[in-house]
Structure formats: structure tokens, C-alpha cells
mmCIF file of N, CA and C in Angstrom:
data_model
loop_
_atom_site.group_PDB
_atom_site.id
_atom_site.type_symbol
_atom_site.label_atom_id
_atom_site.label_comp_id
_atom_site.label_asym_id
_atom_site.label_seq_id
_atom_site.Cartn_x
_atom_site.Cartn_y
_atom_site.Cartn_z
ATOM 1 N N ASP A 1 92.984 57.918 12.936
ATOM 2 C CA ASP A 1 93.670 57.279 13.898
ATOM 3 C C ASP A 1 94.444 56.092 13.297
ATOM 4 N N PRO A 2 95.885 56.167 12.896
ATOM 5 C CA PRO A 2 96.249 55.157 12.199
ATOM 6 C C PRO A 2 96.478 53.649 12.786
ATOM 7 N N ASP A 3 96.368 53.665 14.063
ATOM 8 C CA ASP A 3 96.052 52.491 14.803
ATOM 9 C C ASP A 3 94.977 51.640 14.649
ATOM 10 N N ASN A 4 93.772 52.258 14.238
ATOM 11 C CA ASN A 4 92.662 51.360 13.826
ATOM 12 C C ASN A 4 92.684 51.196 12.239
ATOM 13 N N VAL A 5 93.558 51.456 11.476
ATOM 14 C CA VAL A 5 93.547 51.258 10.090
ATOM 15 C C VAL A 5 94.110 49.958 9.855
ATOM 16 N N VAL A 6 93.385 49.145 9.055
ATOM 17 C CA VAL A 6 93.548 47.760 8.839
ATOM 18 C C VAL A 6 94.541 47.532 7.707
ATOM 19 N N LEU A 7 93.816 48.298 6.574
ATOM 20 C CA LEU A 7 94.155 48.287 5.092
ATOM 21 C C LEU A 7 94.125 49.476 4.484
ATOM 22 N N CYS A 8 94.964 49.886 3.327
ATOM 23 C CA CYS A 8 94.611 50.907 2.494
ATOM 24 C C CYS A 8 94.582 50.428 1.160
ATOM 25 N N LEU A 9 93.366 50.748 0.340
ATOM 26 C CA LEU A 9 92.998 50.164 -0.983
ATOM 27 C C LEU A 9 93.427 51.186 -1.716
ATOM 28 N N LEU A 10 94.290 50.972 -2.723
ATOM 29 C CA LEU A 10 95.107 52.547 -3.679
ATOM 30 C C LEU A 10 94.581 52.123 -4.897
ATOM 31 N N ALA A 11 93.734 52.889 -5.654
ATOM 32 C CA ALA A 11 93.701 52.729 -6.983
ATOM 33 C C ALA A 11 94.297 53.854 -7.883
ATOM 34 N N ALA A 12 94.982 53.341 -8.691
ATOM 35 C CA ALA A 12 96.017 54.307 -9.641
ATOM 36 C C ALA A 12 95.631 53.833 -11.142
ATOM 37 N N ASP A 13 95.205 54.836 -11.932
ATOM 38 C CA ASP A 13 94.795 54.610 -13.165
ATOM 39 C C ASP A 13 96.197 54.855 -13.896
ATOM 40 N N GLU A 14 96.362 54.055 -15.215
ATOM 41 C CA GLU A 14 97.438 54.370 -16.061
ATOM 42 C C GLU A 14 97.440 55.760 -16.721
ATOM 43 N N GLU A 15 96.242 55.965 -16.989
ATOM 44 C CA GLU A 15 95.754 57.382 -17.724
ATOM 45 C C GLU A 15 96.151 58.543 -16.924
ATOM 46 N N GLU A 16 96.160 58.262 -15.484
ATOM 47 C CA GLU A 16 96.405 59.502 -14.762
ATOM 48 C C GLU A 16 97.836 59.546 -14.229
ATOM 49 N N ALA A 17 98.787 58.819 -14.990
ATOM 50 C CA ALA A 17 100.072 58.571 -14.475
ATOM 51 C C ALA A 17 100.808 60.113 -14.843
ATOM 52 N N GLY A 18 100.304 60.874 -15.722
ATOM 53 C CA GLY A 18 100.919 62.180 -15.853
ATOM 54 C C GLY A 18 100.391 63.164 -14.963
ATOM 55 N N ASP A 19 99.500 62.916 -14.212
ATOM 56 C CA ASP A 19 99.065 63.901 -13.252
ATOM 57 C C ASP A 19 99.926 64.035 -11.807
ATOM 58 N N ALA A 20 100.865 64.927 -11.972
ATOM 59 C CA ALA A 20 101.842 65.131 -10.932
ATOM 60 C C ALA A 20 101.102 65.354 -9.378
ATOM 61 N N ALA A 21 100.200 66.077 -9.463
ATOM 62 C CA ALA A 21 99.456 66.414 -8.118
ATOM 63 C C ALA A 21 98.809 65.054 -7.547
ATOM 64 N N LEU A 22 98.243 64.191 -8.440
ATOM 65 C CA LEU A 22 97.760 62.722 -8.099
ATOM 66 C C LEU A 22 98.985 61.793 -7.608
ATOM 67 N N GLN A 23 100.051 62.032 -8.398
ATOM 68 C CA GLN A 23 101.284 61.102 -8.024
ATOM 69 C C GLN A 23 101.721 61.499 -6.611
ATOM 70 N N ILE A 24 102.008 62.850 -6.401
ATOM 71 C CA ILE A 24 102.255 63.284 -5.110
ATOM 72 C C ILE A 24 101.296 62.847 -3.761
ATOM 73 N N HIS A 25 100.085 62.925 -4.180
ATOM 74 C CA HIS A 25 98.946 62.443 -3.434
ATOM 75 C C HIS A 25 99.274 61.035 -3.096
ATOM 76 N N PHE A 26 99.610 60.243 -3.919
ATOM 77 C CA PHE A 26 99.692 58.736 -3.940
ATOM 78 C C PHE A 26 101.050 58.433 -3.128
ATOM 79 N N THR A 27 102.162 59.218 -3.321
ATOM 80 C CA THR A 27 103.435 59.009 -2.507
ATOM 81 C C THR A 27 103.099 59.262 -1.048
ATOM 82 N N LEU A 28 102.445 60.507 -0.879
ATOM 83 C CA LEU A 28 102.220 60.682 0.682
ATOM 84 C C LEU A 28 101.377 59.748 1.242
ATOM 85 N N ILE A 29 100.503 59.056 0.609
ATOM 86 C CA ILE A 29 99.599 57.965 1.229
ATOM 87 C C ILE A 29 100.450 56.875 1.520
ATOM 88 N N GLN A 30 101.291 56.621 0.565
ATOM 89 C CA GLN A 30 102.196 55.080 0.595
ATOM 90 C C GLN A 30 102.995 55.667 1.733
ATOM 91 N N ALA A 31 103.658 56.659 1.983
ATOM 92 C CA ALA A 31 104.576 56.994 2.918
ATOM 93 C C ALA A 31 103.748 56.799 4.296
ATOM 94 N N PHE A 32 102.588 57.279 4.511
ATOM 95 C CA PHE A 32 101.851 57.253 5.717
ATOM 96 C C PHE A 32 101.743 55.994 5.949
ATOM 97 N N CYS A 33 101.269 55.125 5.170
ATOM 98 C CA CYS A 33 100.868 53.778 5.440
ATOM 99 C C CYS A 33 102.129 52.908 5.711
ATOM 100 N N CYS A 34 103.154 53.054 5.135
ATOM 101 C CA CYS A 34 104.653 52.447 5.430
ATOM 102 C C CYS A 34 105.058 52.895 6.916
ATOM 103 N N GLU A 35 104.926 54.243 7.110
ATOM 104 C CA GLU A 35 105.474 54.657 8.289
ATOM 105 C C GLU A 35 104.692 54.082 9.694
ATOM 106 N N ASN A 36 103.311 53.616 9.419
ATOM 107 C CA ASN A 36 102.327 53.403 10.411
ATOM 108 C C ASN A 36 101.988 51.907 10.160
ATOM 109 N N ASP A 37 102.810 50.843 9.476
ATOM 110 C CA ASP A 37 102.812 49.637 9.141
ATOM 111 C C ASP A 37 101.235 49.415 8.785
ATOM 112 N N ILE A 38 100.840 49.894 7.841
ATOM 113 C CA ILE A 38 99.584 49.607 7.281
ATOM 114 C C ILE A 38 99.691 48.889 5.990
ATOM 115 N N ASN A 39 99.099 47.873 5.785
ATOM 116 C CA ASN A 39 99.168 47.226 4.404
ATOM 117 C C ASN A 39 98.592 48.030 3.314
ATOM 118 N N ILE A 40 99.196 47.902 2.147
ATOM 119 C CA ILE A 40 98.600 48.644 1.082
ATOM 120 C C ILE A 40 98.309 47.721 -0.054
ATOM 121 N N LEU A 41 96.983 47.734 -0.639
ATOM 122 C CA LEU A 41 96.551 46.712 -1.817
ATOM 123 C C LEU A 41 96.348 47.732 -2.769
ATOM 124 N N ARG A 42 96.954 47.459 -4.108
ATOM 125 C CA ARG A 42 96.879 48.293 -5.239
ATOM 126 C C ARG A 42 95.822 47.644 -5.954
ATOM 127 N N VAL A 43 94.794 48.453 -6.473
ATOM 128 C CA VAL A 43 93.773 47.986 -7.341
ATOM 129 C C VAL A 43 94.028 48.763 -8.759
ATOM 130 N N SER A 44 93.595 48.112 -9.829
ATOM 131 C CA SER A 44 94.150 48.452 -11.168
ATOM 132 C C SER A 44 93.531 49.852 -11.536
ATOM 133 N N ASN A 45 92.368 50.429 -11.059
ATOM 134 C CA ASN A 45 92.016 51.754 -11.466
ATOM 135 C C ASN A 45 90.825 52.009 -10.446
ATOM 136 N N PRO A 46 90.319 53.129 -10.499
ATOM 137 C CA PRO A 46 89.141 53.542 -9.511
ATOM 138 C C PRO A 46 88.059 52.917 -9.939
ATOM 139 N N ALA A 47 87.634 52.695 -11.407
ATOM 140 C CA ALA A 47 86.516 52.088 -11.606
ATOM 141 C C ALA A 47 86.549 50.741 -11.137
ATOM 142 N N ARG A 48 87.634 50.152 -11.087
ATOM 143 C CA ARG A 48 87.529 48.719 -10.438
ATOM 144 C C ARG A 48 87.140 48.890 -9.051
ATOM 145 N N LEU A 49 87.696 49.888 -8.249
ATOM 146 C CA LEU A 49 87.633 49.841 -6.909
ATOM 147 C C LEU A 49 86.056 50.274 -6.324
ATOM 148 N N ALA A 50 85.467 50.996 -7.436
ATOM 149 C CA ALA A 50 84.214 51.336 -7.162
ATOM 150 C C ALA A 50 83.336 50.117 -7.483
ATOM 151 N N GLN A 51 83.768 49.504 -8.548
ATOM 152 C CA GLN A 51 83.077 48.136 -8.804
ATOM 153 C C GLN A 51 82.862 47.286 -7.652
ATOM 154 N N LEU A 52 83.865 47.244 -6.787
ATOM 155 C CA LEU A 52 84.220 46.213 -5.806
ATOM 156 C C LEU A 52 83.420 46.883 -4.368
ATOM 157 N N LEU A 53 83.322 48.231 -4.408
ATOM 158 C CA LEU A 53 82.736 48.665 -3.091
ATOM 159 C C LEU A 53 81.444 49.121 -3.187
ATOM 160 N N LEU A 54 81.102 49.698 -4.568
ATOM 161 C CA LEU A 54 79.878 50.367 -4.586
ATOM 162 C C LEU A 54 78.895 49.629 -5.876
ATOM 163 N N PRO A 55 78.763 48.667 -5.895
ATOM 164 C CA PRO A 55 78.387 47.744 -6.795
ATOM 165 C C PRO A 55 76.891 48.603 -7.627
ATOM 166 N N ALA A 56 76.374 48.941 -6.620
ATOM 167 C CA ALA A 56 74.841 49.837 -7.225
ATOM 168 C C ALA A 56 75.008 51.333 -7.595
ATOM 169 N N ALA A 57 76.296 51.742 -7.688
ATOM 170 C CA ALA A 57 76.431 53.004 -8.065
ATOM 171 C C ALA A 57 76.567 53.335 -9.479
ATOM 172 N N GLY A 58 76.520 52.243 -10.252
ATOM 173 C CA GLY A 58 76.461 52.634 -11.668
ATOM 174 C C GLY A 58 77.720 52.292 -12.377
ATOM 175 N N PRO A 59 77.861 52.637 -13.812
ATOM 176 C CA PRO A 59 79.138 52.568 -14.441
ATOM 177 C C PRO A 59 80.145 53.674 -14.113
ATOM 178 N N GLU A 60 79.750 54.873 -13.845
ATOM 179 C CA GLU A 60 80.722 55.981 -13.495
ATOM 180 C C GLU A 60 81.155 55.930 -12.199
ATOM 181 N N PRO A 61 82.319 55.517 -11.660
ATOM 182 C CA PRO A 61 82.650 55.711 -10.517
ATOM 183 C C PRO A 61 82.769 57.234 -9.925
ATOM 184 N N PRO A 62 82.745 57.427 -8.607
ATOM 185 C CA PRO A 62 82.906 58.672 -8.082
ATOM 186 C C PRO A 62 84.376 59.292 -8.373
ATOM 187 N N ALA A 63 84.390 60.372 -8.879
ATOM 188 C CA ALA A 63 85.595 60.902 -9.433
ATOM 189 C C ALA A 63 86.829 60.973 -8.603
ATOM 190 N N ASP A 64 86.822 60.854 -7.024
ATOM 191 C CA ASP A 64 87.814 60.870 -6.035
ATOM 192 C C ASP A 64 87.926 59.663 -5.518
ATOM 193 N N LEU A 65 87.453 58.558 -6.141
ATOM 194 C CA LEU A 65 87.716 57.193 -5.585
ATOM 195 C C LEU A 65 89.027 56.629 -5.860
ATOM 196 N N HIS A 66 89.933 57.199 -5.424
ATOM 197 C CA HIS A 66 91.418 56.514 -5.329
ATOM 198 C C HIS A 66 91.865 55.869 -4.288
ATOM 199 N N CYS A 67 91.427 56.199 -3.145
ATOM 200 C CA CYS A 67 91.999 55.602 -1.842
ATOM 201 C C CYS A 67 90.951 55.347 -0.892
ATOM 202 N N VAL A 68 90.922 54.167 -0.346
ATOM 203 C CA VAL A 68 90.025 54.048 0.837
ATOM 204 C C VAL A 68 90.836 53.241 1.982
ATOM 205 N N LEU A 69 90.839 53.807 3.081
ATOM 206 C CA LEU A 69 91.394 53.070 4.412
ATOM 207 C C LEU A 69 90.325 52.388 5.266
ATOM 208 N N VAL A 70 90.673 51.154 5.104
ATOM 209 C CA VAL A 70 89.673 50.090 5.757
ATOM 210 C C VAL A 70 90.004 50.302 7.327
ATOM 211 N N THR A 71 89.093 50.436 8.200
ATOM 212 C CA THR A 71 89.401 50.547 9.506
ATOM 213 C C THR A 71 88.566 49.314 10.419
ATOM 214 N N ASN A 72 89.028 49.456 11.733
ATOM 215 C CA ASN A 72 88.555 48.418 12.524
ATOM 216 C C ASN A 72 88.501 49.219 13.888
ATOM 217 N N PRO A 73 87.168 49.485 14.364
ATOM 218 C CA PRO A 73 87.128 50.229 15.604
ATOM 219 C C PRO A 73 87.747 49.589 16.860
ATOM 220 N N HIS A 74 87.864 48.286 16.899
ATOM 221 C CA HIS A 74 88.311 47.485 17.749
ATOM 222 C C HIS A 74 89.733 47.047 17.450
ATOM 223 N N ALA A 75 90.472 47.652 17.102
ATOM 224 C CA ALA A 75 91.867 47.119 16.705
ATOM 225 C C ALA A 75 92.473 45.899 17.451
ATOM 226 N N SER A 76 92.165 45.684 18.649
ATOM 227 C CA SER A 76 92.868 44.932 19.378
ATOM 228 C C SER A 76 91.977 43.716 19.654
ATOM 229 N N GLN A 77 90.858 43.620 18.765
ATOM 230 C CA GLN A 77 90.103 42.405 18.717
ATOM 231 C C GLN A 77 90.049 41.908 17.152
ATOM 232 N N TRP A 78 91.018 40.931 16.886
ATOM 233 C CA TRP A 78 91.072 40.349 15.547
ATOM 234 C C TRP A 78 90.243 39.205 15.558
ATOM 235 N N LYS A 79 88.963 39.156 15.912
ATOM 236 C CA LYS A 79 88.286 37.980 16.065
ATOM 237 C C LYS A 79 87.635 37.690 14.583
ATOM 238 N N ASP A 80 87.325 38.809 13.817
ATOM 239 C CA ASP A 80 86.530 38.618 12.545
ATOM 240 C C ASP A 80 87.433 37.699 11.555
ATOM 241 N N PRO A 81 86.849 36.685 11.202
ATOM 242 C CA PRO A 81 87.713 35.690 10.371
ATOM 243 C C PRO A 81 88.044 36.519 9.039
ATOM 244 N N ALA A 82 87.386 37.193 8.442
ATOM 245 C CA ALA A 82 87.617 37.962 7.280
ATOM 246 C C ALA A 82 88.709 38.990 7.405
ATOM 247 N N LEU A 83 88.863 39.604 8.526
ATOM 248 C CA LEU A 83 90.111 40.498 8.751
ATOM 249 C C LEU A 83 91.168 39.366 8.974
ATOM 250 N N SER A 84 91.077 38.376 9.472
ATOM 251 C CA SER A 84 92.105 37.366 9.896
ATOM 252 C C SER A 84 92.675 37.052 8.354
ATOM 253 N N GLN A 85 91.894 36.484 7.459
ATOM 254 C CA GLN A 85 92.102 36.133 6.101
ATOM 255 C C GLN A 85 92.810 37.300 5.432
ATOM 256 N N LEU A 86 92.352 38.564 5.458
ATOM 257 C CA LEU A 86 92.999 39.440 4.603
ATOM 258 C C LEU A 86 94.451 39.777 5.229
ATOM 259 N N MET A 87 94.645 39.783 6.630
ATOM 260 C CA MET A 87 96.160 40.082 7.164
ATOM 261 C C MET A 87 96.855 38.837 6.609
ATOM 262 N N CYS A 88 96.393 37.518 6.709
ATOM 263 C CA CYS A 88 97.336 36.342 5.978
ATOM 264 C C CYS A 88 97.570 36.862 4.598
ATOM 265 N N PHE A 89 96.749 37.244 3.742
ATOM 266 C CA PHE A 89 96.967 37.357 2.364
ATOM 267 C C PHE A 89 97.891 38.522 2.154
ATOM 268 N N CYS A 90 97.699 39.671 3.070
ATOM 269 C CA CYS A 90 98.706 40.633 2.852
ATOM 270 C C CYS A 90 100.230 40.231 3.279
ATOM 271 N N ARG A 91 100.311 39.377 4.234
ATOM 272 C CA ARG A 91 101.576 38.719 4.828
ATOM 273 C C ARG A 91 102.275 37.991 3.863
ATOM 274 N N GLU A 92 101.422 37.107 3.118
ATOM 275 C CA GLU A 92 101.797 36.190 2.054
ATOM 276 C C GLU A 92 102.142 37.047 0.640
ATOM 277 N N SER A 93 101.475 38.048 0.378
ATOM 278 C CA SER A 93 101.847 38.684 -0.832
ATOM 279 C C SER A 93 103.084 39.408 -0.553
ATOM 280 N N ARG A 94 103.590 39.763 0.380
ATOM 281 C CA ARG A 94 104.945 40.540 0.559
ATOM 282 C C ARG A 94 105.905 39.696 0.215
#
């Protein structure tokens, strides 16, 4: 449900730039996010995204950790200060 998505974290590795299927996947994700006014934050690579989200997972990230959609089940309630700071950051970064 795109109405509950707060943010898309997208991790693209330079080593994977030649993977046409993955590039099409990223393009479709970005188009979905743009169409639904979802902010996108790019992370340098999947290993960095795994380090941020799964610190106990070890040095090897999951093979398919390229995109994470952050959701808020109560999208009408923006009372969480962390979500407010995140949205301010996204606005300022544009």
C-alpha cells in the first residue's frame, strides 16, 4: 500500500552497474516511488544497507538486499519525532 510508505532505501553497487535486469528493477522501483510521492534515499551499496539495518548479520549481506520500503502503519499520525526528522531531511535534500 503506497499510502503507508514513508521512505525507500535503495542500494546500488557500482559493481552491479552492468546487470541490466537489476538496473530495470531499480528503474521500476524509482518510477513507483516518484509516482506515489515516496522519498528515495540512495545507499552506497547493499553491504552498507545491511550494516545499517542488520548489524548482527555479519560481514556478508543478504544477496537480495537492494531495496527497503519503510512503512508507517498509521500514515495519518506523524507524531513520531524520528519520522518527522526523516521527512525534513528528505525535503532539505531535494
